[in-house]
Amino acid sequence: MQFQKRLKSSPFAILAFLAITIGAAMPAAAQSKSAVVPENATARTFGGGWDCDPGYRQTIDTCLSVTVPENAYPTGRSWGNGWVCEWGYREDGMQCIPVEIPDNAHLYTDGANWRCDRGYAATLDSRCEAIVIPKNAYLNAAGDEWVCDREMIKSDAECIALDIPENAYRTNQSYGSSWACERGFRKSGDACNKIRVPDNAFLDEKSYRTGWSCARGYTETAEQCDLIVLPENAHLDYSGNDWECNEPFRKRGDRCKL
């Protein structure tokens, strides 16, 4: 009675009462709606919701029948055709046809394609031909091509001896040059020439142009390293091969000025 009197006497109390009532009713309505399982569907055991039965696919809030071709099985998914071909068959339009496996081949792990057996290679006309292994070569781990023995290099359909110049070593690369120069030498055509390191410099493999870099406090000039003479209010920069001005000075030519 007292609560009803407060409602009649206070418009704010009335609004609060309506908000509480509507709010309590909304989750119940939503829950009852989500709990409705359409025809040809089964409610999930955990997490709520439902899934279409085999042979049907979800379309908004209904489950529509799926026409499953021969040698296929339904997926119940809402995407794709709603069916997948059985093992050993592949999709061709809206039907499943057998995978034609050529001689010296086997069915691939996806069940819808084939791969050549070890020692055979696929041709453009879908056959598997035996891989002809030349002298001084062997079949790779995958079994689909041959590679040359050590100290040999591939040349067309054979393996020839690798001609390594003096002061070089083999790199075992499958592309580009198969040899590289020893430290202190630079490749020039088919030879390895010694790198001439000037005074106050050191060998530097990262320096692709000369093969050497100047020591800290020196700067490269032509093919030598000259001592850096610091002007007033300056210091060597992070590289050690040039200088910059102390703050708040700024470089102006060969000097540091405010």
Short mmCIF file of C-alpha atoms in Angstrom, two decimals:
data_model
loop_
_atom_site.label_atom_id
_atom_site.label_comp_id
_atom_site.label_asym_id
_atom_site.label_seq_id
_atom_site.Cartn_x
_atom_site.Cartn_y
_atom_site.Cartn_z
CA MET A 1 0.00 0.00 0.00
CA GLN A 2 2.76 2.43 0.93
CA PHE A 3 4.61 1.60 -2.33
CA GLN A 4 1.43 2.21 -4.40
CA LYS A 5 0.92 5.54 -2.65
CA ARG A 6 4.51 6.53 -3.49
CA LEU A 7 3.91 5.63 -7.13
CA LYS A 8 0.80 7.80 -7.27
CA SER A 9 2.57 10.69 -5.59
CA SER A 10 5.88 10.58 -7.53
CA PRO A 11 6.16 10.55 -11.37
CA PHE A 12 9.87 9.67 -11.02
CA ALA A 13 8.98 6.57 -9.04
CA ILE A 14 6.55 5.53 -11.77
CA LEU A 15 9.24 5.84 -14.46
CA ALA A 16 11.71 3.84 -12.37
CA PHE A 17 9.14 1.09 -11.82
CA LEU A 18 8.44 0.84 -15.59
CA ALA A 19 12.18 0.68 -16.43
CA ILE A 20 12.75 -2.16 -13.98
CA THR A 21 9.75 -4.08 -15.29
CA ILE A 22 10.73 -3.72 -18.98
CA GLY A 23 14.38 -4.53 -18.28
CA ALA A 24 13.46 -7.72 -16.50
CA ALA A 25 11.18 -8.80 -19.32
CA MET A 26 13.70 -8.22 -22.20
CA PRO A 27 16.26 -10.93 -21.33
CA ALA A 28 13.47 -13.43 -20.86
CA ALA A 29 12.05 -12.58 -24.28
CA ALA A 30 15.48 -12.79 -25.92
CA GLN A 31 16.23 -16.07 -24.22
CA SER A 32 12.94 -17.61 -25.33
CA LYS A 33 13.58 -16.48 -28.92
CA SER A 34 17.12 -17.91 -29.07
CA ALA A 35 15.84 -21.15 -27.56
CA VAL A 36 13.47 -21.76 -30.50
CA VAL A 37 14.96 -24.62 -32.54
CA PRO A 38 13.73 -24.61 -36.16
CA GLU A 39 12.62 -27.67 -38.04
CA ASN A 40 15.40 -30.03 -39.19
CA ALA A 41 17.77 -28.72 -36.48
CA THR A 42 19.10 -29.93 -33.12
CA ALA A 43 19.80 -27.86 -30.02
CA ARG A 44 23.44 -27.74 -28.92
CA THR A 45 24.35 -29.57 -25.74
CA PHE A 46 26.60 -26.74 -24.55
CA GLY A 47 26.65 -22.99 -25.18
CA GLY A 48 23.09 -22.68 -26.37
CA GLY A 49 21.90 -22.27 -29.97
CA TRP A 50 21.32 -25.01 -32.52
CA ASP A 51 22.81 -26.72 -35.58
CA CYS A 52 21.15 -27.95 -38.74
CA ASP A 53 20.79 -31.70 -39.12
CA PRO A 54 22.87 -33.56 -41.74
CA GLY A 55 21.45 -32.89 -45.19
CA TYR A 56 20.39 -29.35 -44.27
CA ARG A 57 22.18 -25.99 -44.17
CA GLN A 58 21.50 -22.86 -42.15
CA THR A 59 19.86 -19.87 -43.84
CA ILE A 60 19.17 -17.12 -41.29
CA ASP A 61 16.83 -18.85 -38.77
CA THR A 62 15.85 -21.88 -40.83
CA CYS A 63 17.39 -25.10 -42.14
CA LEU A 64 16.97 -25.72 -45.85
CA SER A 65 17.37 -29.08 -47.53
CA VAL A 66 20.64 -29.67 -49.41
CA THR A 67 20.80 -31.83 -52.50
CA VAL A 68 23.84 -34.02 -51.90
CA PRO A 69 25.24 -35.62 -55.08
CA GLU A 70 26.40 -39.20 -55.29
CA ASN A 71 29.77 -39.96 -53.62
CA ALA A 72 29.45 -36.94 -51.31
CA TYR A 73 28.34 -36.25 -47.74
CA PRO A 74 26.58 -33.22 -46.15
CA THR A 75 28.51 -30.80 -43.93
CA GLY A 76 25.66 -28.81 -42.34
CA ARG A 77 27.68 -25.62 -42.87
CA SER A 78 26.08 -22.34 -43.92
CA TRP A 79 28.84 -21.69 -46.48
CA GLY A 80 29.97 -23.55 -49.59
CA ASN A 81 27.81 -26.17 -51.27
CA GLY A 82 26.75 -27.74 -48.01
CA TRP A 83 28.47 -30.99 -49.04
CA VAL A 84 31.96 -32.38 -49.65
CA CYS A 85 33.12 -35.17 -51.93
CA GLU A 86 34.08 -38.46 -50.32
CA TRP A 87 37.69 -39.70 -50.15
CA GLY A 88 38.96 -40.57 -53.63
CA TYR A 89 36.53 -38.25 -55.40
CA ARG A 90 36.89 -34.64 -56.53
CA GLU A 91 34.38 -31.87 -57.12
CA ASP A 92 33.41 -31.23 -60.74
CA GLY A 93 30.60 -28.71 -60.99
CA MET A 94 27.80 -30.00 -58.78
CA GLN A 95 28.92 -33.62 -58.80
CA CYS A 96 31.76 -35.79 -57.47
CA ILE A 97 33.85 -37.80 -59.93
CA PRO A 98 36.58 -40.36 -59.16
CA VAL A 99 40.19 -39.13 -58.98
CA GLU A 100 42.02 -40.68 -61.93
CA ILE A 101 45.42 -41.79 -60.64
CA PRO A 102 48.08 -42.41 -63.32
CA ASP A 103 50.69 -45.16 -63.14
CA ASN A 104 53.48 -44.64 -60.60
CA ALA A 105 51.33 -42.25 -58.54
CA HIS A 106 49.26 -42.28 -55.36
CA LEU A 107 46.28 -40.46 -53.89
CA TYR A 108 47.32 -37.28 -52.08
CA THR A 109 46.52 -36.69 -48.40
CA ASP A 110 43.53 -34.45 -49.22
CA GLY A 111 41.84 -37.38 -50.95
CA ALA A 112 40.98 -35.27 -54.01
CA ASN A 113 44.33 -35.09 -55.88
CA TRP A 114 47.30 -37.31 -56.71
CA ARG A 115 51.09 -37.10 -56.45
CA CYS A 116 53.81 -39.00 -58.28
CA ASP A 117 55.69 -41.73 -56.39
CA ARG A 118 59.27 -41.19 -55.29
CA GLY A 119 61.61 -41.17 -58.28
CA TYR A 120 58.91 -39.93 -60.68
CA ALA A 121 57.97 -36.44 -61.88
CA ALA A 122 54.61 -35.13 -63.13
CA THR A 123 54.30 -34.13 -66.78
CA LEU A 124 52.01 -31.55 -68.38
CA ASP A 125 49.74 -34.31 -69.70
CA SER A 126 49.13 -35.69 -66.17
CA ARG A 127 51.55 -38.62 -66.27
CA CYS A 128 54.39 -39.67 -63.98
CA GLU A 129 57.71 -40.22 -65.76
CA ALA A 130 60.77 -41.80 -64.18
CA ILE A 131 63.44 -39.26 -63.19
CA VAL A 132 66.66 -39.97 -65.07
CA ILE A 133 69.54 -39.46 -62.63
CA PRO A 134 72.82 -38.57 -64.37
CA LYS A 135 76.30 -39.60 -63.28
CA ASN A 136 77.60 -37.93 -60.10
CA ALA A 137 74.04 -37.11 -58.92
CA TYR A 138 71.43 -38.47 -56.52
CA LEU A 139 67.70 -38.16 -55.79
CA ASN A 140 66.79 -35.45 -53.27
CA ALA A 141 64.94 -36.12 -50.00
CA ALA A 142 61.54 -35.27 -51.53
CA GLY A 143 62.23 -37.72 -54.35
CA ASP A 144 61.03 -35.35 -57.07
CA GLU A 145 64.34 -34.13 -58.58
CA TRP A 146 68.08 -34.88 -58.66
CA VAL A 147 70.99 -32.88 -57.28
CA CYS A 148 74.71 -33.04 -57.99
CA ASP A 149 77.33 -34.59 -55.72
CA ARG A 150 79.73 -32.42 -53.75
CA GLU A 151 82.24 -30.53 -55.91
CA MET A 152 79.88 -30.90 -58.88
CA ILE A 153 77.53 -28.36 -60.49
CA LYS A 154 74.34 -28.82 -62.50
CA SER A 155 74.64 -28.08 -66.21
CA ASP A 156 71.54 -28.90 -68.26
CA ALA A 157 70.98 -32.66 -67.74
CA GLU A 158 74.37 -33.55 -66.28
CA CYS A 159 76.76 -32.80 -63.43
CA ILE A 160 80.12 -31.32 -64.27
CA ALA A 161 83.14 -30.69 -62.06
CA LEU A 162 83.07 -27.30 -60.36
CA ASP A 163 86.02 -25.17 -61.37
CA ILE A 164 86.93 -23.29 -58.20
CA PRO A 165 89.58 -20.58 -58.60
CA GLU A 166 92.47 -20.03 -56.24
CA ASN A 167 91.57 -18.44 -52.87
CA ALA A 168 87.92 -19.54 -53.19
CA TYR A 169 85.62 -22.16 -51.66
CA ARG A 170 82.39 -23.90 -52.64
CA THR A 171 79.13 -22.44 -51.21
CA ASN A 172 76.65 -25.25 -52.10
CA GLN A 173 74.18 -22.68 -53.43
CA SER A 174 71.38 -23.92 -55.67
CA TYR A 175 71.32 -20.62 -57.57
CA GLY A 176 73.86 -18.01 -58.68
CA SER A 177 77.54 -18.69 -58.21
CA SER A 178 78.52 -21.94 -56.48
CA TRP A 179 81.75 -20.54 -55.04
CA ALA A 180 82.86 -17.51 -53.08
CA CYS A 181 86.19 -15.86 -52.33
CA GLU A 182 88.07 -16.37 -49.08
CA ARG A 183 88.25 -13.53 -46.56
CA GLY A 184 90.61 -10.85 -47.80
CA PHE A 185 89.81 -11.50 -51.47
CA ARG A 186 87.24 -9.99 -53.83
CA LYS A 187 85.53 -11.74 -56.75
CA SER A 188 86.44 -10.38 -60.18
CA GLY A 189 85.09 -12.47 -63.07
CA ASP A 190 86.33 -16.03 -62.56
CA ALA A 191 89.10 -15.09 -60.13
CA CYS A 192 89.58 -13.93 -56.54
CA ASN A 193 91.76 -10.85 -56.27
CA LYS A 194 93.42 -9.81 -53.01
CA ILE A 195 91.88 -6.75 -51.34
CA ARG A 196 94.46 -4.00 -50.85
CA VAL A 197 93.80 -2.47 -47.44
CA PRO A 198 95.32 1.02 -47.02
CA ASP A 199 96.92 2.34 -43.83
CA ASN A 200 94.52 3.15 -40.96
CA ALA A 201 91.85 0.79 -42.39
CA PHE A 202 90.58 -2.74 -41.81
CA LEU A 203 88.90 -5.52 -43.80
CA ASP A 204 85.14 -5.07 -43.83
CA GLU A 205 82.93 -7.63 -45.61
CA LYS A 206 79.95 -5.26 -45.30
CA SER A 207 81.75 -2.71 -47.45
CA TYR A 208 80.78 -4.11 -50.86
CA ARG A 209 82.51 -1.39 -52.84
CA THR A 210 86.07 -1.60 -51.53
CA GLY A 211 86.06 -4.47 -49.04
CA TRP A 212 87.58 -2.27 -46.33
CA SER A 213 86.61 0.61 -44.02
CA CYS A 214 88.59 3.38 -42.38
CA ALA A 215 89.40 3.15 -38.69
CA ARG A 216 87.75 5.53 -36.22
CA GLY A 217 89.12 9.05 -36.57
CA TYR A 218 89.87 8.64 -40.27
CA THR A 219 87.81 9.34 -43.39
CA GLU A 220 87.97 7.73 -46.83
CA THR A 221 89.50 9.90 -49.53
CA ALA A 222 90.04 8.28 -52.93
CA GLU A 223 91.66 4.93 -51.98
CA GLN A 224 93.17 5.94 -48.65
CA CYS A 225 92.18 6.96 -45.14
CA ASP A 226 93.00 10.50 -44.07
CA LEU A 227 93.10 11.74 -40.49
CA ILE A 228 90.06 13.80 -39.47
CA VAL A 229 91.08 17.22 -38.14
CA LEU A 230 88.36 18.38 -35.77
CA PRO A 231 87.51 22.08 -35.86
CA GLU A 232 86.78 23.96 -32.64
CA ASN A 233 83.50 22.94 -30.91
CA ALA A 234 83.22 19.66 -32.86
CA HIS A 235 83.42 15.90 -32.16
CA LEU A 236 83.46 12.63 -34.11
CA ASP A 237 80.00 11.41 -35.15
CA TYR A 238 78.50 7.96 -34.44
CA SER A 239 80.39 6.33 -37.34
CA GLY A 240 83.75 7.69 -36.24
CA ASN A 241 84.52 8.56 -39.86
CA ASP A 242 83.12 12.11 -39.90
CA TRP A 243 82.47 14.94 -37.46
CA GLU A 244 79.58 17.06 -36.23
CA CYS A 245 79.26 20.17 -34.16
CA ASN A 246 78.60 20.36 -30.44
CA GLU A 247 75.26 21.82 -29.43
CA PRO A 248 74.22 24.58 -29.97
CA PHE A 249 76.77 25.05 -32.80
CA ARG A 250 75.95 24.28 -36.43
CA LYS A 251 78.22 23.15 -39.25
CA ARG A 252 79.13 25.92 -41.69
CA GLY A 253 81.60 24.59 -44.22
CA ASP A 254 84.59 23.24 -42.26
CA ARG A 255 83.75 25.11 -39.04
CA CYS A 256 81.17 25.15 -36.24
CA LYS A 257 79.34 28.42 -35.72
CA LEU A 258 76.48 29.61 -33.54
#
